[in-house]
mmCIF file of C-alpha atoms and ligand atoms in Angstrom:
data_model
loop_
_atom_site.group_PDB
_atom_site.id
_atom_site.type_symbol
_atom_site.label_atom_id
_atom_site.label_comp_id
_atom_site.label_asym_id
_atom_site.label_seq_id
_atom_site.Cartn_x
_atom_site.Cartn_y
_atom_site.Cartn_z
ATOM 1 C CA MET A 952 0.000 0.000 0.000
ATOM 2 C CA VAL A 953 1.268 3.439 -0.872
ATOM 3 C CA ASP A 954 1.535 5.914 1.917
ATOM 4 C CA LEU A 955 -0.436 8.810 0.454
ATOM 5 C CA THR A 956 0.408 11.206 3.211
ATOM 6 C CA SER A 957 4.068 10.663 2.798
ATOM 7 C CA ALA A 958 3.773 10.878 -0.996
ATOM 8 C CA ALA A 959 1.896 14.180 -0.772
ATOM 9 C CA THR A 960 4.359 15.693 1.575
ATOM 10 C CA ASN A 961 7.383 14.235 -0.130
ATOM 11 C CA LYS A 962 8.365 17.227 -2.273
ATOM 12 C CA THR A 963 11.313 15.459 -3.794
ATOM 13 C CA ASN A 964 9.233 12.639 -5.358
ATOM 14 C CA PRO A 965 10.342 12.854 -9.064
ATOM 15 C CA ALA A 966 7.133 11.356 -10.546
ATOM 16 C CA ARG A 967 4.988 13.916 -8.792
ATOM 17 C CA ARG A 968 7.264 16.775 -9.862
ATOM 18 C CA LYS A 969 6.942 15.620 -13.441
ATOM 19 C CA SER A 970 3.125 15.601 -13.352
ATOM 20 C CA LYS A 971 3.069 19.055 -11.753
ATOM 21 C CA LYS A 972 5.343 20.331 -14.482
ATOM 22 C CA ARG A 973 3.010 18.915 -17.099
ATOM 23 C CA ARG A 974 0.039 20.527 -15.455
ATOM 24 C CA LEU A 975 1.793 23.899 -15.407
ATOM 25 C CA LEU A 976 2.756 23.473 -19.052
ATOM 26 C CA CYS A 977 -0.852 22.633 -19.890
ATOM 27 C CA ILE A 978 -2.141 25.746 -18.087
ATOM 28 C CA PHE A 979 0.477 27.829 -19.835
ATOM 29 C CA PHE A 980 -0.626 26.626 -23.280
ATOM 30 C CA LEU A 981 -4.253 27.102 -22.363
ATOM 31 C CA ILE A 982 -3.574 30.738 -21.444
ATOM 32 C CA LEU A 983 -1.632 31.117 -24.646
ATOM 33 C CA LEU A 984 -4.563 29.746 -26.628
ATOM 34 C CA VAL A 985 -7.039 32.105 -24.970
ATOM 35 C CA LEU A 986 -4.728 35.038 -25.644
ATOM 36 C CA LEU A 987 -4.395 33.948 -29.261
ATOM 37 C CA VAL A 988 -8.186 33.810 -29.658
ATOM 38 C CA ILE A 989 -8.556 37.267 -28.097
ATOM 39 C CA ILE A 990 -5.853 38.687 -30.309
ATOM 40 C CA SER A 991 -7.345 37.206 -33.458
ATOM 41 C CA ILE A 992 -10.820 38.527 -32.624
ATOM 42 C CA TRP A 993 -9.338 41.966 -31.988
ATOM 43 C CA PHE A 994 -7.323 41.718 -35.175
ATOM 44 C CA CYS A 995 -10.386 40.831 -37.266
ATOM 45 C CA ILE A 996 -12.291 43.814 -35.909
ATOM 46 C CA PHE A 997 -9.315 46.087 -36.357
ATOM 47 C CA VAL A 998 -8.628 45.021 -39.936
ATOM 48 C CA SER A 999 -12.248 45.433 -40.967
ATOM 49 C CA THR A 1000 -12.306 49.023 -39.701
ATOM 50 C CA VAL A 1001 -8.792 50.100 -40.466
ATOM 51 C CA ASP A 1002 -9.794 52.079 -43.563
ATOM 52 C CA ILE A 1003 -12.099 54.336 -41.566
ATOM 53 C CA PRO A 1004 -10.230 57.501 -40.662
ATOM 54 C CA LYS A 1005 -9.864 58.706 -37.103
ATOM 55 C CA GLU A 1006 -12.689 60.442 -35.280
ATOM 56 C CA GLY A 1007 -11.636 63.975 -36.188
ATOM 57 C CA ALA A 1008 -11.262 63.257 -39.852
ATOM 58 C CA CYS A 1009 -14.392 61.151 -39.929
ATOM 59 C CA SER A 1010 -16.556 63.935 -38.644
ATOM 60 C CA ARG A 1011 -15.293 66.269 -41.339
ATOM 61 C CA HIS A 1012 -17.147 64.316 -43.967
ATOM 62 C CA ALA A 1013 -18.402 61.067 -42.614
ATOM 63 C CA GLU A 1014 -20.892 60.390 -45.392
ATOM 64 C CA LEU A 1015 -18.147 59.998 -47.959
ATOM 65 C CA GLN A 1016 -17.068 56.639 -46.559
ATOM 66 C CA PRO A 1017 -19.526 53.936 -47.617
ATOM 67 C CA TYR A 1018 -19.061 54.088 -51.389
ATOM 68 C CA TYR A 1019 -15.379 53.341 -51.137
ATOM 69 C CA LYS A 1020 -15.293 50.678 -48.468
ATOM 70 C CA GLY A 1021 -13.240 47.835 -49.806
ATOM 71 C CA ARG A 1022 -12.508 49.432 -53.188
ATOM 72 C CA GLY A 1023 -8.752 49.662 -53.091
ATOM 73 C CA ASP A 1024 -8.183 49.419 -56.835
ATOM 74 C CA ILE A 1025 -9.985 52.589 -57.894
ATOM 75 C CA LYS A 1026 -8.464 54.447 -60.865
ATOM 76 C CA PRO A 1027 -7.096 57.841 -59.834
ATOM 77 C CA LEU A 1028 -8.748 60.893 -61.337
ATOM 78 C CA LEU A 1029 -6.497 63.765 -62.263
ATOM 79 C CA ILE A 1030 -8.374 66.836 -61.099
ATOM 80 C CA LEU A 1031 -7.126 70.301 -61.906
ATOM 81 C CA VAL A 1032 -7.924 72.946 -59.323
ATOM 82 C CA TRP A 1033 -8.119 75.870 -61.711
ATOM 83 C CA THR A 1034 -7.555 78.610 -59.098
ATOM 84 C CA TRP A 1035 -6.966 78.587 -55.366
ATOM 85 C CA PRO A 1036 -10.463 79.650 -54.212
ATOM 86 C CA PHE A 1037 -10.279 83.365 -53.314
ATOM 87 C CA GLY A 1038 -6.521 82.861 -53.481
ATOM 88 C CA GLU A 1039 -6.631 80.616 -50.407
ATOM 89 C CA ARG A 1040 -4.285 77.654 -50.566
ATOM 90 C CA PHE A 1041 -5.272 74.317 -49.120
ATOM 91 C CA PRO A 1042 -3.674 70.867 -48.933
ATOM 92 C CA LEU A 1043 -4.200 68.825 -52.107
ATOM 93 C CA ASP A 1044 -3.303 65.419 -50.718
ATOM 94 C CA THR A 1045 -5.863 64.869 -47.960
ATOM 95 C CA CYS A 1046 -8.693 63.070 -49.777
ATOM 96 C CA LEU A 1047 -7.646 59.591 -48.735
ATOM 97 C CA SER A 1048 -6.081 60.367 -45.387
ATOM 98 C CA GLU A 1049 -8.731 62.786 -44.096
ATOM 99 C CA PHE A 1050 -11.890 61.783 -45.920
ATOM 100 C CA GLY A 1051 -11.290 58.194 -46.962
ATOM 101 C CA VAL A 1052 -11.742 59.015 -50.656
ATOM 102 C CA PRO A 1053 -9.173 57.131 -52.718
ATOM 103 C CA GLY A 1054 -8.250 57.796 -56.322
ATOM 104 C CA CYS A 1055 -7.874 61.564 -56.216
ATOM 105 C CA ASN A 1056 -4.943 63.305 -57.785
ATOM 106 C CA LEU A 1057 -5.635 66.981 -57.164
ATOM 107 C CA THR A 1058 -3.250 69.425 -58.730
ATOM 108 C CA ILE A 1059 -2.946 73.167 -59.234
ATOM 109 C CA ASP A 1060 -0.530 72.710 -62.148
ATOM 110 C CA ARG A 1061 -2.262 74.034 -65.252
ATOM 111 C CA ASN A 1062 0.134 72.119 -67.462
ATOM 112 C CA VAL A 1063 -2.132 69.120 -67.042
ATOM 113 C CA SER A 1064 -5.152 70.948 -68.485
ATOM 114 C CA ASP A 1065 -4.916 69.097 -71.800
ATOM 115 C CA HIS A 1066 -5.275 65.687 -70.165
ATOM 116 C CA ALA A 1067 -6.869 66.205 -66.754
ATOM 117 C CA ASP A 1068 -10.014 64.173 -66.082
ATOM 118 C CA ALA A 1069 -11.751 67.177 -64.623
ATOM 119 C CA ILE A 1070 -11.219 70.885 -64.051
ATOM 120 C CA ILE A 1071 -12.878 72.578 -61.110
ATOM 121 C CA ILE A 1072 -13.554 76.231 -61.807
ATOM 122 C CA HIS A 1073 -14.335 78.528 -58.895
ATOM 123 C CA HIS A 1074 -16.551 81.087 -60.549
ATOM 124 C CA TYR A 1075 -15.758 84.016 -58.268
ATOM 125 C CA ASP A 1076 -12.088 83.886 -59.278
ATOM 126 C CA ILE A 1077 -12.692 83.924 -63.023
ATOM 127 C CA MET A 1078 -15.865 85.978 -63.337
ATOM 128 C CA GLN A 1079 -14.124 89.207 -64.309
ATOM 129 C CA SER A 1080 -13.025 87.960 -67.707
ATOM 130 C CA ARG A 1081 -13.505 85.148 -70.165
ATOM 131 C CA ASP A 1082 -9.712 85.091 -70.523
ATOM 132 C CA LEU A 1083 -9.457 83.620 -67.056
ATOM 133 C CA LEU A 1084 -11.219 80.415 -68.113
ATOM 134 C CA PRO A 1085 -9.278 77.325 -69.211
ATOM 135 C CA LYS A 1086 -8.604 77.219 -72.910
ATOM 136 C CA GLY A 1087 -8.741 74.211 -75.196
ATOM 137 C CA PRO A 1088 -7.878 71.715 -76.434
ATOM 138 C CA ARG A 1089 -10.260 69.829 -74.220
ATOM 139 C CA PRO A 1090 -10.248 66.041 -74.387
ATOM 140 C CA HIS A 1091 -13.672 64.438 -74.854
ATOM 141 C CA TYR A 1092 -13.637 62.827 -71.404
ATOM 142 C CA GLN A 1093 -12.677 65.996 -69.511
ATOM 143 C CA ARG A 1094 -15.407 67.320 -67.250
ATOM 144 C CA TRP A 1095 -15.624 70.910 -66.124
ATOM 145 C CA VAL A 1096 -17.112 71.549 -62.719
ATOM 146 C CA TRP A 1097 -18.707 74.897 -61.925
ATOM 147 C CA PHE A 1098 -17.898 75.660 -58.312
ATOM 148 C CA ASN A 1099 -19.663 78.474 -56.509
ATOM 149 C CA PHE A 1100 -20.380 79.331 -52.905
ATOM 150 C CA GLU A 1101 -21.811 82.794 -53.401
ATOM 151 C CA SER A 1102 -25.385 83.930 -53.693
ATOM 152 C CA PRO A 1103 -26.745 84.976 -57.080
ATOM 153 C CA ILE A 1104 -26.419 88.667 -56.170
ATOM 154 C CA ILE A 1105 -22.629 88.429 -55.829
ATOM 155 C CA ILE A 1106 -22.100 86.329 -58.932
ATOM 156 C CA LYS A 1107 -21.550 88.024 -62.296
ATOM 157 C CA ASN A 1108 -21.113 87.097 -65.954
ATOM 158 C CA LEU A 1109 -22.706 83.695 -65.929
ATOM 159 C CA ASP A 1110 -23.042 83.844 -69.706
ATOM 160 C CA MET A 1111 -19.307 83.140 -69.818
ATOM 161 C CA VAL A 1112 -19.837 79.554 -68.791
ATOM 162 C CA GLU A 1113 -22.763 78.737 -71.069
ATOM 163 C CA ASN A 1114 -22.272 75.390 -72.787
ATOM 164 C CA LEU A 1115 -19.016 74.638 -71.058
ATOM 165 C CA ILE A 1116 -19.967 72.945 -67.827
ATOM 166 C CA ASN A 1117 -20.669 69.293 -67.027
ATOM 167 C CA LEU A 1118 -21.303 69.374 -63.291
ATOM 168 C CA THR A 1119 -22.350 71.957 -60.727
ATOM 169 C CA MET A 1120 -20.866 72.243 -57.271
ATOM 170 C CA THR A 1121 -22.696 74.665 -54.975
ATOM 171 C CA TYR A 1122 -24.682 75.024 -51.743
ATOM 172 C CA ARG A 1123 -27.836 74.236 -53.722
ATOM 173 C CA GLN A 1124 -29.162 70.790 -52.923
ATOM 174 C CA ASP A 1125 -29.911 70.117 -56.579
ATOM 175 C CA SER A 1126 -26.232 70.528 -57.514
ATOM 176 C CA ASP A 1127 -24.379 67.509 -58.829
ATOM 177 C CA ILE A 1128 -21.914 68.048 -56.011
ATOM 178 C CA PHE A 1129 -23.850 69.372 -53.039
ATOM 179 C CA ILE A 1130 -21.624 71.295 -50.654
ATOM 180 C CA PRO A 1131 -23.759 72.851 -47.936
ATOM 181 C CA TYR A 1132 -22.224 75.257 -45.438
ATOM 182 C CA GLY A 1133 -23.349 72.883 -42.737
ATOM 183 C CA PHE A 1134 -25.743 70.070 -42.033
ATOM 184 C CA LEU A 1135 -27.328 68.147 -39.197
ATOM 185 C CA LYS A 1136 -26.333 64.613 -38.540
ATOM 186 C CA GLN A 1137 -28.982 62.405 -37.002
ATOM 187 C CA MET A 1138 -27.830 60.432 -33.986
ATOM 188 C CA ASN A 1139 -28.945 56.946 -33.050
ATOM 189 C CA ILE A 1140 -28.600 57.506 -29.355
ATOM 190 C CA PRO A 1141 -29.921 60.682 -27.689
ATOM 191 C CA GLN A 1142 -27.203 63.260 -27.149
ATOM 192 C CA THR A 1143 -26.716 65.283 -24.017
ATOM 193 C CA PHE A 1144 -26.013 68.963 -24.325
ATOM 194 C CA THR A 1145 -25.797 71.993 -22.092
ATOM 195 C CA ILE A 1146 -27.150 75.402 -22.862
ATOM 196 C CA PRO A 1147 -24.606 78.019 -21.775
ATOM 197 C CA THR A 1148 -25.689 80.634 -19.267
ATOM 198 C CA LYS A 1149 -27.485 83.361 -21.166
ATOM 199 C CA THR A 1150 -27.201 86.909 -19.884
ATOM 200 C CA LYS A 1151 -27.818 88.830 -23.094
ATOM 201 C CA LEU A 1152 -30.588 89.007 -25.603
ATOM 202 C CA VAL A 1153 -29.923 89.468 -29.326
ATOM 203 C CA ALA A 1154 -26.631 89.493 -31.216
ATOM 204 C CA TRP A 1155 -25.850 90.193 -34.826
ATOM 205 C CA LEU A 1156 -22.516 90.011 -36.606
ATOM 206 C CA VAL A 1157 -22.263 91.948 -39.840
ATOM 207 C CA SER A 1158 -19.296 91.856 -42.160
ATOM 208 C CA MET A 1159 -20.893 93.603 -45.136
ATOM 209 C CA TRP A 1160 -23.304 96.397 -44.491
ATOM 210 C CA TYR A 1161 -25.698 96.734 -47.401
ATOM 211 C CA SER A 1162 -27.776 99.750 -46.545
ATOM 212 C CA GLY A 1163 -31.253 99.648 -47.943
ATOM 213 C CA ASN A 1164 -31.495 95.918 -48.441
ATOM 214 C CA ARG A 1165 -34.148 93.840 -46.775
ATOM 215 C CA ARG A 1166 -32.113 92.604 -43.852
ATOM 216 C CA THR A 1167 -30.820 96.075 -42.975
ATOM 217 C CA LYS A 1168 -34.306 97.556 -43.161
ATOM 218 C CA TYR A 1169 -35.638 94.773 -40.994
ATOM 219 C CA TYR A 1170 -32.904 95.353 -38.438
ATOM 220 C CA GLU A 1171 -33.476 99.127 -38.403
ATOM 221 C CA GLU A 1172 -37.097 98.502 -37.539
ATOM 222 C CA LEU A 1173 -36.508 95.676 -35.070
ATOM 223 C CA ARG A 1174 -33.969 97.611 -33.017
ATOM 224 C CA LYS A 1175 -36.635 100.138 -32.098
ATOM 225 C CA TYR A 1176 -38.290 97.528 -29.896
ATOM 226 C CA ILE A 1177 -35.525 95.278 -28.639
ATOM 227 C CA GLN A 1178 -31.859 95.571 -27.654
ATOM 228 C CA ILE A 1179 -29.610 94.231 -30.438
ATOM 229 C CA ASP A 1180 -25.829 94.128 -30.045
ATOM 230 C CA VAL A 1181 -24.191 94.470 -33.432
ATOM 231 C CA TYR A 1182 -20.647 93.225 -33.937
ATOM 232 C CA GLY A 1183 -18.435 93.759 -36.972
ATOM 233 C CA LYS A 1184 -16.136 96.176 -38.738
ATOM 234 C CA GLU A 1185 -18.193 99.323 -38.256
ATOM 235 C CA HIS A 1186 -19.718 98.191 -34.975
ATOM 236 C CA LYS A 1187 -18.546 96.527 -31.762
ATOM 237 C CA PRO A 1188 -15.241 94.776 -32.430
ATOM 238 C CA LEU A 1189 -15.095 91.016 -31.947
ATOM 239 C CA ASN A 1190 -11.877 88.993 -32.065
ATOM 240 C CA TRP A 1191 -11.740 85.368 -33.046
ATOM 241 C CA GLU A 1192 -10.405 84.494 -29.606
ATOM 242 C CA ASP A 1193 -13.537 85.910 -27.986
ATOM 243 C CA PHE A 1194 -15.916 84.847 -30.707
ATOM 244 C CA SER A 1195 -17.608 81.904 -29.005
ATOM 245 C CA SER A 1196 -17.384 83.109 -25.442
ATOM 246 C CA THR A 1197 -19.038 86.387 -26.452
ATOM 247 C CA LEU A 1198 -21.764 85.021 -28.673
ATOM 248 C CA GLU A 1199 -22.881 82.101 -26.536
ATOM 249 C CA GLN A 1200 -24.065 84.559 -23.866
ATOM 250 C CA TYR A 1201 -26.860 85.633 -26.193
ATOM 251 C CA LYS A 1202 -30.216 83.945 -26.454
ATOM 252 C CA PHE A 1203 -30.886 84.866 -30.046
ATOM 253 C CA TYR A 1204 -28.835 85.502 -33.130
ATOM 254 C CA LEU A 1205 -29.960 87.330 -36.250
ATOM 255 C CA ALA A 1206 -28.926 84.865 -38.937
ATOM 256 C CA PHE A 1207 -30.019 87.242 -41.683
ATOM 257 C CA GLU A 1208 -28.805 86.284 -45.144
ATOM 258 C CA ASN A 1209 -28.006 89.117 -47.502
ATOM 259 C CA CYS A 1210 -30.624 87.835 -49.874
ATOM 260 C CA GLY A 1211 -33.343 85.241 -50.082
ATOM 261 C CA HIS A 1212 -32.286 82.451 -52.395
ATOM 262 C CA LYS A 1213 -33.113 78.795 -52.476
ATOM 263 C CA ASP A 1214 -30.910 76.758 -50.096
ATOM 264 C CA TYR A 1215 -28.706 79.755 -49.375
ATOM 265 C CA ILE A 1216 -28.145 79.108 -45.674
ATOM 266 C CA THR A 1217 -24.665 80.121 -44.703
ATOM 267 C CA GLU A 1218 -22.235 80.110 -41.821
ATOM 268 C CA LYS A 1219 -24.383 82.853 -40.275
ATOM 269 C CA LEU A 1220 -26.669 80.084 -39.171
ATOM 270 C CA TRP A 1221 -24.378 77.035 -39.029
ATOM 271 C CA ARG A 1222 -21.300 78.570 -37.441
ATOM 272 C CA ASN A 1223 -22.478 81.718 -35.702
ATOM 273 C CA ALA A 1224 -25.872 80.688 -34.344
ATOM 274 C CA PHE A 1225 -25.932 76.888 -34.106
ATOM 275 C CA GLY A 1226 -22.201 76.749 -33.458
ATOM 276 C CA ASN A 1227 -22.574 78.990 -30.421
ATOM 277 C CA MET A 1228 -25.799 77.577 -28.985
ATOM 278 C CA MET A 1229 -27.977 80.530 -29.896
ATOM 279 C CA VAL A 1230 -31.462 80.342 -31.342
ATOM 280 C CA PRO A 1231 -31.280 81.690 -34.897
ATOM 281 C CA VAL A 1232 -33.758 84.264 -36.090
ATOM 282 C CA VAL A 1233 -33.629 83.739 -39.832
ATOM 283 C CA LEU A 1234 -34.348 85.939 -42.818
ATOM 284 C CA GLY A 1235 -33.604 84.861 -46.348
ATOM 285 C CA ALA A 1236 -35.069 81.730 -47.873
ATOM 286 C CA THR A 1237 -38.613 80.660 -46.981
ATOM 287 C CA ARG A 1238 -39.444 78.717 -43.834
ATOM 288 C CA GLU A 1239 -40.299 75.724 -45.975
ATOM 289 C CA ASN A 1240 -36.833 75.868 -47.490
ATOM 290 C CA TYR A 1241 -35.124 76.026 -44.089
ATOM 291 C CA GLU A 1242 -37.177 73.076 -42.921
ATOM 292 C CA ARG A 1243 -35.630 70.914 -45.606
ATOM 293 C CA PHE A 1244 -32.369 71.144 -43.692
ATOM 294 C CA MET A 1245 -33.345 71.467 -40.039
ATOM 295 C CA PRO A 1246 -36.277 70.844 -37.673
ATOM 296 C CA SER A 1247 -39.024 73.445 -37.649
ATOM 297 C CA ASP A 1248 -38.473 74.121 -33.943
ATOM 298 C CA SER A 1249 -34.766 74.875 -34.263
ATOM 299 C CA PHE A 1250 -35.162 78.437 -35.550
ATOM 300 C CA ILE A 1251 -37.449 81.457 -35.602
ATOM 301 C CA HIS A 1252 -38.381 82.788 -39.050
ATOM 302 C CA VAL A 1253 -39.161 86.477 -39.557
ATOM 303 C CA ASP A 1254 -41.913 85.517 -42.004
ATOM 304 C CA ASP A 1255 -43.869 84.024 -39.115
ATOM 305 C CA PHE A 1256 -44.532 87.546 -37.869
ATOM 306 C CA SER A 1257 -46.534 90.315 -39.383
ATOM 307 C CA SER A 1258 -43.927 92.930 -38.470
ATOM 308 C CA PRO A 1259 -40.550 93.412 -36.748
ATOM 309 C CA LYS A 1260 -42.500 94.738 -33.765
ATOM 310 C CA ASP A 1261 -44.442 91.486 -33.615
ATOM 311 C CA LEU A 1262 -41.221 89.505 -33.689
ATOM 312 C CA SER A 1263 -39.698 91.634 -30.936
ATOM 313 C CA GLU A 1264 -42.688 90.933 -28.709
ATOM 314 C CA PHE A 1265 -42.311 87.220 -29.282
ATOM 315 C CA LEU A 1266 -38.592 87.322 -28.450
ATOM 316 C CA LEU A 1267 -39.333 89.216 -25.258
ATOM 317 C CA VAL A 1268 -41.897 86.604 -24.261
ATOM 318 C CA LEU A 1269 -39.336 83.843 -24.793
ATOM 319 C CA ASP A 1270 -36.828 85.834 -22.785
ATOM 320 C CA LYS A 1271 -39.158 85.707 -19.800
ATOM 321 C CA ASP A 1272 -40.258 82.103 -20.316
ATOM 322 C CA ASP A 1273 -37.349 79.722 -19.863
ATOM 323 C CA VAL A 1274 -39.348 76.570 -20.562
ATOM 324 C CA LYS A 1275 -40.574 77.928 -23.861
ATOM 325 C CA TYR A 1276 -37.121 79.194 -24.801
ATOM 326 C CA LYS A 1277 -35.490 75.850 -24.104
ATOM 327 C CA GLN A 1278 -37.868 74.107 -26.479
ATOM 328 C CA TYR A 1279 -35.755 75.555 -29.279
ATOM 329 C CA PHE A 1280 -32.973 73.220 -28.181
ATOM 330 C CA ASN A 1281 -34.917 69.947 -28.031
ATOM 331 C CA TRP A 1282 -33.651 68.885 -31.469
ATOM 332 C CA ARG A 1283 -30.102 68.867 -30.150
ATOM 333 C CA SER A 1284 -30.657 65.550 -28.459
ATOM 334 C CA ARG A 1285 -31.288 63.993 -31.873
ATOM 335 C CA TYR A 1286 -28.792 65.792 -34.088
ATOM 336 C CA THR A 1287 -25.289 67.147 -34.072
ATOM 337 C CA VAL A 1288 -24.301 70.194 -36.058
ATOM 338 C CA GLU A 1289 -21.685 69.442 -38.698
ATOM 339 C CA ARG A 1290 -19.870 72.056 -40.718
ATOM 340 C CA ASN A 1291 -17.801 71.608 -43.836
ATOM 341 C CA ILE A 1292 -14.563 73.251 -42.857
ATOM 342 C CA GLY A 1293 -11.650 73.637 -45.212
ATOM 343 C CA TRP A 1294 -11.547 73.808 -48.990
ATOM 344 C CA ASP A 1295 -10.204 70.276 -49.212
ATOM 345 C CA THR A 1296 -13.526 68.981 -47.843
ATOM 346 C CA HIS A 1297 -15.271 70.305 -50.936
ATOM 347 C CA PHE A 1298 -12.662 69.230 -53.458
ATOM 348 C CA CYS A 1299 -12.526 65.721 -52.034
ATOM 349 C CA LYS A 1300 -16.301 65.537 -52.138
ATOM 350 C CA ALA A 1301 -16.063 66.600 -55.785
ATOM 351 C CA CYS A 1302 -13.583 63.820 -56.444
ATOM 352 C CA SER A 1303 -15.889 61.354 -54.751
ATOM 353 C CA VAL A 1304 -18.852 62.392 -56.898
ATOM 354 C CA LEU A 1305 -16.776 62.459 -60.090
ATOM 355 C CA HIS A 1306 -15.957 58.807 -59.432
ATOM 356 C CA GLN A 1307 -19.608 57.931 -58.942
ATOM 357 C CA VAL A 1308 -21.160 59.976 -61.745
ATOM 358 C CA ASN A 1309 -19.895 58.712 -65.032
ATOM 359 C CA GLY A 1310 -20.825 59.295 -68.605
ATOM 360 C CA TYR A 1311 -21.881 62.249 -70.623
ATOM 361 C CA GLN A 1312 -23.583 65.181 -68.989
ATOM 362 C CA THR A 1313 -23.755 68.820 -69.896
ATOM 363 C CA ILE A 1314 -25.399 71.898 -68.439
ATOM 364 C CA PRO A 1315 -26.409 74.201 -71.275
ATOM 365 C CA SER A 1316 -27.134 77.184 -69.050
ATOM 366 C CA ILE A 1317 -25.816 77.715 -65.558
ATOM 367 C CA GLU A 1318 -27.571 81.071 -65.567
ATOM 368 C CA LYS A 1319 -31.014 79.558 -66.161
ATOM 369 C CA TRP A 1320 -30.478 77.035 -63.422
ATOM 370 C CA PHE A 1321 -28.781 79.199 -60.820
ATOM 371 C CA ILE A 1322 -30.490 82.559 -61.250
ATOM 372 C CA ASN A 1323 -33.938 81.644 -62.479
ATOM 373 C CA LYS A 1324 -34.556 78.819 -60.001
HETATM 374 C C1 NAG B 1700 -0.806 62.945 -60.473
HETATM 375 O O1 NAG B 1700 -0.802 63.509 -61.759
HETATM 376 C C2 NAG B 1700 0.461 64.009 -62.158
HETATM 377 C C3 NAG B 1700 0.287 64.704 -63.490
HETATM 378 O O2 NAG B 1700 -0.231 63.854 -64.483
HETATM 379 C C4 NAG B 1700 1.474 62.880 -62.218
HETATM 380 O O3 NAG B 1700 2.735 63.381 -62.558
HETATM 381 C C5 NAG B 1700 1.543 62.209 -60.856
HETATM 382 O O4 NAG B 1700 2.366 61.085 -60.908
HETATM 383 C C6 NAG B 1700 0.146 61.774 -60.401
HETATM 384 N N1 NAG B 1700 0.214 61.293 -59.041
HETATM 385 C C7 NAG B 1700 -0.381 60.181 -58.639
HETATM 386 C C8 NAG B 1700 -0.208 59.843 -57.206
HETATM 387 O O5 NAG B 1700 -1.032 59.477 -59.395
HETATM 388 C C1 NAG B 1701 4.458 74.067 -66.912
HETATM 389 O O1 NAG B 1701 5.070 74.069 -68.173
HETATM 390 C C2 NAG B 1701 5.937 75.157 -68.398
HETATM 391 C C3 NAG B 1701 6.398 75.133 -69.851
HETATM 392 O O2 NAG B 1701 6.538 73.837 -70.332
HETATM 393 C C4 NAG B 1701 7.086 75.077 -67.402
HETATM 394 O O3 NAG B 1701 7.959 76.176 -67.578
HETATM 395 C C5 NAG B 1701 6.513 75.106 -65.982
HETATM 396 O O4 NAG B 1701 7.547 74.937 -65.038
HETATM 397 C C6 NAG B 1701 5.482 74.029 -65.799
HETATM 398 N N1 NAG B 1701 4.845 74.204 -64.505
HETATM 399 C C7 NAG B 1701 4.915 73.301 -63.534
HETATM 400 C C8 NAG B 1701 4.225 73.678 -62.260
HETATM 401 O O5 NAG B 1701 5.461 72.237 -63.666
HETATM 402 C C1 NAG B 1702 -18.967 68.226 -71.051
HETATM 403 O O1 NAG B 1702 -19.628 69.379 -71.543
HETATM 404 C C2 NAG B 1702 -19.149 69.805 -72.791
HETATM 405 C C3 NAG B 1702 -19.818 71.134 -73.108
HETATM 406 O O2 NAG B 1702 -21.197 71.025 -73.143
HETATM 407 C C4 NAG B 1702 -19.443 68.734 -73.801
HETATM 408 O O3 NAG B 1702 -18.976 69.139 -75.071
HETATM 409 C C5 NAG B 1702 -18.741 67.450 -73.383
HETATM 410 O O4 NAG B 1702 -19.046 66.410 -74.270
HETATM 411 C C6 NAG B 1702 -19.143 67.062 -71.985
HETATM 412 N N1 NAG B 1702 -18.307 65.962 -71.555
HETATM 413 C C7 NAG B 1702 -18.739 64.983 -70.768
HETATM 414 C C8 NAG B 1702 -17.766 63.922 -70.439
HETATM 415 O O5 NAG B 1702 -19.869 64.944 -70.318
#
């Protein structure tokens, strides 16, 4: 009979040592196996998402991603940036790294104009003279893109581009390449947000003072009934450093466009008002038009009131009624405000659309489309 007690306590028993060693080895391999499984699961997830750019880049133009997922072999398009927009330079090599759009070879070198796949023409930069447009020869496959961010009242000489253009690229939703100043992104899970402490009433930031136009007249009348703080060149100064901290103290912002044109909703609303948690009071396009881009309870439209005096009374009521005022923020739990910042955002979007839209297309008259609805 084996003496179990003595065997258990006998630490120098070689057979027992061997079995313990085996057990340890077994545990070691088991741990190794588990680790391997974990690593491979992590690796699979990582590899399948590796082509999605980092958070910051993603939010610059998230909707560009899906078309390209898994399409590594896309043929590069040579795209000539005809002028730096307003003379402002921007990086030409960010489409893939920042926006996940492959196959873009953007260049400013006009020497490629006789073989580029597309030329993007920023109208404002060439509108003074026909001589500023690209000249032939133009290969049959080359597409010219008419790029414009300005309202019809700023834009001149549209007859210059009659029968030359294949695609439009503007803030109008019916453009081939739609480049809004901003947009709302719907969220799957409700978002939390905080409304900054509001100690002031109405702010307005004016860079160009057009006396006699509708927005100026409206302001002149409105200010008789309600305190409006006007910032800008000829008014209260406002530095970029103080921009947000100053504006977010206001309850309302006059997001008055300089003219009323379809889809013309600019940074006055997206950056100044929404970007600084103020309720925009809008003038420009119709309410119906605004509601195509944002919830009806996210803004106050001047057309809802019979007069500026009427509007002022409404604003003063909201000023006294916190519950009612805060209702203008309810949408923020469902959406985030996105803005298209940087020229490269637009050019990379153009590249993306140029890849997707193939074949012959021509726009006989930009003027008819852009000016006359
Ligand atoms: C971009 O186009 C230029 C001009 O045709 C060419 O020299 C260059 O190699 C191209 N770059 C890429 C990355 O395709
Ligand atoms: C374009 O071509 C001209 C003449 O061939 C040349 O002098 C110039 O350096 C070229 N420009 C660039 C940016 O390569
Ligand atoms: C682009 O538009 C021009 C001018 O109307 C036209 O001649 C050309 O065939 C069009 N090209 C493509 C690729 O659509």
